[in-house]
Tab-separated table of C-alpha atoms in Angstrom:
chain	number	residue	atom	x	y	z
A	534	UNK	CA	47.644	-1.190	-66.538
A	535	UNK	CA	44.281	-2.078	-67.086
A	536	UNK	CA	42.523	-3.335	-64.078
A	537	UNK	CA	40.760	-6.801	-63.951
A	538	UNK	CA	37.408	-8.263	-63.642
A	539	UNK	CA	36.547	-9.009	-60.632
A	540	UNK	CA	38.801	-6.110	-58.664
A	541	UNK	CA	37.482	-3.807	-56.406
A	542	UNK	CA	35.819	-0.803	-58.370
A	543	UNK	CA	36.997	-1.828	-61.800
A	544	UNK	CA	34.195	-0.916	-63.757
A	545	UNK	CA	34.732	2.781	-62.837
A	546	UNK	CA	37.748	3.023	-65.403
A	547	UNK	CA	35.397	3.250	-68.205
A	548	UNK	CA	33.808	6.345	-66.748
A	549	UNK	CA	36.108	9.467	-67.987
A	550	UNK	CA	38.633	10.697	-64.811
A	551	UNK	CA	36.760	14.596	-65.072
A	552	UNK	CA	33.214	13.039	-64.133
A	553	UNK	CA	35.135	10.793	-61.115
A	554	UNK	CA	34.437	13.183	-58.707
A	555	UNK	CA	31.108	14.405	-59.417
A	556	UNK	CA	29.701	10.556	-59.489
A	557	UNK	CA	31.693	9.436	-56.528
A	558	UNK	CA	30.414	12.811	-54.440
A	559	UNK	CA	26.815	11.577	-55.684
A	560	UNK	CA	26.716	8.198	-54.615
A	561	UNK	CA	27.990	9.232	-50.855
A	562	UNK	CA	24.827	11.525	-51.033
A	563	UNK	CA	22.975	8.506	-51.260
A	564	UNK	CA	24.960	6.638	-48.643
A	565	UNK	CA	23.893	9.368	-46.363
A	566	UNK	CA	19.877	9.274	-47.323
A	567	UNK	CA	19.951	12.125	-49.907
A	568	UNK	CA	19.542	10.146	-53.945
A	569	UNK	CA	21.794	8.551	-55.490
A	570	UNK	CA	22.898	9.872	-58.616
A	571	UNK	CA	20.337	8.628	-61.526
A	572	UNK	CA	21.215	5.842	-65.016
A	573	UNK	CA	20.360	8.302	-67.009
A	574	UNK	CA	23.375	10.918	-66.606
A	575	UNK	CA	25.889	7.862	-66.567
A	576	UNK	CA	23.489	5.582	-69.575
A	577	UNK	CA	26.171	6.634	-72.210
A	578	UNK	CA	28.996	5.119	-70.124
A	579	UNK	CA	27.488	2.323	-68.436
A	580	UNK	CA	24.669	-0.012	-69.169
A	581	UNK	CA	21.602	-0.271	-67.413
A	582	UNK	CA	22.978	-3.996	-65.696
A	583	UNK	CA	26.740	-2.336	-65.363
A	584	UNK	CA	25.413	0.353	-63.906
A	585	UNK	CA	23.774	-1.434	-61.004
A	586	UNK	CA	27.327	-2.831	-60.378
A	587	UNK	CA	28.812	0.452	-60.114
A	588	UNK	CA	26.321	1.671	-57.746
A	589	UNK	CA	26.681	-1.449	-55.787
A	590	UNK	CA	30.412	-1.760	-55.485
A	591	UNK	CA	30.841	2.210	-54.743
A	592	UNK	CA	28.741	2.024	-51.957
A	593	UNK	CA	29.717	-1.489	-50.607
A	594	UNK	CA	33.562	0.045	-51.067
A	595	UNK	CA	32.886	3.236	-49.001
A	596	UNK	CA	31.093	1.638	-46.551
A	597	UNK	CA	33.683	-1.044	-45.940
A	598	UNK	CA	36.429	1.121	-45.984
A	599	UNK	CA	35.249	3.481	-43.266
A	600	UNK	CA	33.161	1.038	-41.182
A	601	UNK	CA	36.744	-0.937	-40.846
A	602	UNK	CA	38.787	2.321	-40.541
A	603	UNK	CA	41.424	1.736	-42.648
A	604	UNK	CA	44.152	3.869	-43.462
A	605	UNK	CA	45.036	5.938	-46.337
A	606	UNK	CA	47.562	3.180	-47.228
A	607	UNK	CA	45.290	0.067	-47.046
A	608	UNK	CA	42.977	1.430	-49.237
A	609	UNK	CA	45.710	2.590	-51.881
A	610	UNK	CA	46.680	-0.917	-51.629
A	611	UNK	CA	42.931	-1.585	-52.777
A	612	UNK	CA	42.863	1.161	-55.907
A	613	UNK	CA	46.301	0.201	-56.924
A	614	UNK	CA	44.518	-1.507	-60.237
A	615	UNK	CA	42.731	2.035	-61.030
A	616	UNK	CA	44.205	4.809	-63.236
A	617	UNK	CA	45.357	7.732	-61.265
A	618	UNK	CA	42.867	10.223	-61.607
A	619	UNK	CA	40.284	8.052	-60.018
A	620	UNK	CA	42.316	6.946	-56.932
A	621	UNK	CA	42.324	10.368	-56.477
A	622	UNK	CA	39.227	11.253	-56.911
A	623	UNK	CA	38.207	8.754	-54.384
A	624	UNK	CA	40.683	9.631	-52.038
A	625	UNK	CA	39.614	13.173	-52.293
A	626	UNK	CA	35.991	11.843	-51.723
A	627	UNK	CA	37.283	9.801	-48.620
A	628	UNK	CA	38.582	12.595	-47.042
A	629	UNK	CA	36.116	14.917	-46.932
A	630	UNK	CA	32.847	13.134	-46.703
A	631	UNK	CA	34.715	10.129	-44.451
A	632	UNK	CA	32.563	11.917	-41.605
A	633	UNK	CA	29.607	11.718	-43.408
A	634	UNK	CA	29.871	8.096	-44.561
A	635	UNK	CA	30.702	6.931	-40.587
A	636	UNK	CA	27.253	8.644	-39.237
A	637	UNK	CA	25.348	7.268	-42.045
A	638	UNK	CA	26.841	3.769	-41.088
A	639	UNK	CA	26.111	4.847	-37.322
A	640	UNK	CA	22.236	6.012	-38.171
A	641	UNK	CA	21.976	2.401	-40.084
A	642	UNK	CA	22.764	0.912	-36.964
A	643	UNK	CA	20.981	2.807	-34.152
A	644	UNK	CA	17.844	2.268	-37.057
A	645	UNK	CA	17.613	-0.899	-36.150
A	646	UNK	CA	16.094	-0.681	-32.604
A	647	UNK	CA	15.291	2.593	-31.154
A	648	UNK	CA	14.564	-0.174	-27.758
A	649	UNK	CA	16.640	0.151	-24.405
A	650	UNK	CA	17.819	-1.819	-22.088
A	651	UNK	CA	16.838	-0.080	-18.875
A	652	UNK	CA	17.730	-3.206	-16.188
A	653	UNK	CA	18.163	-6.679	-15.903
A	654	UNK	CA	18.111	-9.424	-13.520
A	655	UNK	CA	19.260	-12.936	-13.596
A	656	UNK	CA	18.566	-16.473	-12.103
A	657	UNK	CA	20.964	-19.862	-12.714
A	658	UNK	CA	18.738	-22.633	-11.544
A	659	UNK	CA	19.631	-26.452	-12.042
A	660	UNK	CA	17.071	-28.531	-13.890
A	661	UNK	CA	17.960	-32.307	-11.849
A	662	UNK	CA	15.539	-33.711	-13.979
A	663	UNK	CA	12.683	-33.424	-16.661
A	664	UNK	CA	9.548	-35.424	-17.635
A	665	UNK	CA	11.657	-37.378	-19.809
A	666	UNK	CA	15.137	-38.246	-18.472
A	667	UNK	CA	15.200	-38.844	-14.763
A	668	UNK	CA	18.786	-37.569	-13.661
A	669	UNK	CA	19.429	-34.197	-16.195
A	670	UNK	CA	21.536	-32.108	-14.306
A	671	UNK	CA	21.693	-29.386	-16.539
A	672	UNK	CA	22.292	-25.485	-15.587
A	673	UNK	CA	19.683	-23.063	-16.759
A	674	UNK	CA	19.922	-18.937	-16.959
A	675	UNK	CA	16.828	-17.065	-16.639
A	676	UNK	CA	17.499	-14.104	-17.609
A	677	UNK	CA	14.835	-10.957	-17.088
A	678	UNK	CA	15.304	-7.774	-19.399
A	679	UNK	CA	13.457	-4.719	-19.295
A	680	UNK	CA	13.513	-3.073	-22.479
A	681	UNK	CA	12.085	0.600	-23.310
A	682	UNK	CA	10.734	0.917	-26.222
A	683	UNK	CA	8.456	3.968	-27.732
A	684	UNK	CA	8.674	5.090	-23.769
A	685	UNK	CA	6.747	1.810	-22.629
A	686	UNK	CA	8.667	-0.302	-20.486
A	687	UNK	CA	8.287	-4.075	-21.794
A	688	UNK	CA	9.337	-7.290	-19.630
A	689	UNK	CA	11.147	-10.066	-21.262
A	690	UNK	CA	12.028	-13.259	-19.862
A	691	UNK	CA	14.463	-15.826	-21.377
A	692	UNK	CA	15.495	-19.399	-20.134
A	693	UNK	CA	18.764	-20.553	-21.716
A	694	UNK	CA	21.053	-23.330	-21.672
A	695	UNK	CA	24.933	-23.172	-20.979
A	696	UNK	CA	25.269	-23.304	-24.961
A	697	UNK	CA	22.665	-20.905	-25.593
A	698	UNK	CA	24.239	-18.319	-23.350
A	699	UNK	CA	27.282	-18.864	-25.115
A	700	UNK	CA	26.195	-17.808	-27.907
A	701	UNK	CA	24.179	-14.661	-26.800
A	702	UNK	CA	27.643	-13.672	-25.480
A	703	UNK	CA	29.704	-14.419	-28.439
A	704	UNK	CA	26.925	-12.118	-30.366
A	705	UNK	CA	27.198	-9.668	-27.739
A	706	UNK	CA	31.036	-9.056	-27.839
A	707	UNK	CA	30.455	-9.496	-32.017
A	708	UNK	CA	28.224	-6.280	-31.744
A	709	UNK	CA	30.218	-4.631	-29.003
A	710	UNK	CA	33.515	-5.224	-31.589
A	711	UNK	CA	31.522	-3.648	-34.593
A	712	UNK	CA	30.238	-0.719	-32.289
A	713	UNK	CA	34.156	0.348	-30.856
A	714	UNK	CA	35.074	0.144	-34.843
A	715	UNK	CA	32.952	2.920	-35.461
A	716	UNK	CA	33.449	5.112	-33.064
């Protein structure tokens, strides 16, 4: 069966099954900061536009497969298009560098910020009315963070609304979601 356009990974069927392994060991390498593997070992197979693609759906599939932490059977669900020899190659791959993969993902993430949160303090305060309406009645958070960063302590101070806050916590418990996943 060959697989279709458009299918996860399809483009690595034109790539002969006894290079699989080699390319797919290659492009976790460069997942986890090392190079990836260069267009000129793969140019007679691939080119230079296709090749890009490969690169880019490789990674993006390793990546999503162990940042989400799916099982050995989900993802043969997802290769089920591919020949044999390369659903096993990148099972094989899985396996053993799956470790590997997950800290890069982690290292991506903690690369964001190297900041702390070292304490925080909080205020909700009632705003009756403003220079413009004359009865508001609104609730207001101030919220005061101190955040270590480079080892200098930094004060931040942020007033929010009720719908503000709401959505600082809905991002919070978004990123607290994606952090469990990868542990």
């Amino acid at each position: 069966m060959e697989p279709e356009e458009g299918t996860p990974l399809w483009r690595l069927q034109k790539l002969p099954p006894e290079r699989g392994l080699q390319l797919l060991h290659k492009i976790i390498d460069g997942i986890c900061g090392q190079t990836y593997p260069p267009y000129q070992d793969y140019q007679s197979v691939w080119d230079s536009t296709e090749w890009i693609h490969v690169l880019e759906d490789i990674t993006k599939f390793f990546k999503a497969v162990v940042g989400k932490n799916l099982s050995d059977e989900e993802i043969s669900q997802q290769l089920n298009q591919l020949n044999s020899f390369h659903q096993e190659a990148i099972m094989k791959c899985l396996k053993s560098r799956k470790d590997d993969i997950k800290q890069a993902l982690v290292d991506d993430i903690v690369g964001i910020s190297s900041a702390q949160l070292q304490d925080f303090d909080w205020q909700l305060k009632l705003a009756i009315s403003s220079d413009k309406i004359a009865a508001l009645q609104m609730p207001l958070l101030n919220l005061h963070l101190d955040v270590k960063e480079n080892g200098e302590v930094k004060p931040y101070s942020i007033e929010m609304s009720k719908e503000e806050l709401q959505n600082l916590i809905n991002s919070l418990e978004a990123a607290n979601k994606v952090i469990l996943q990868l542990k």
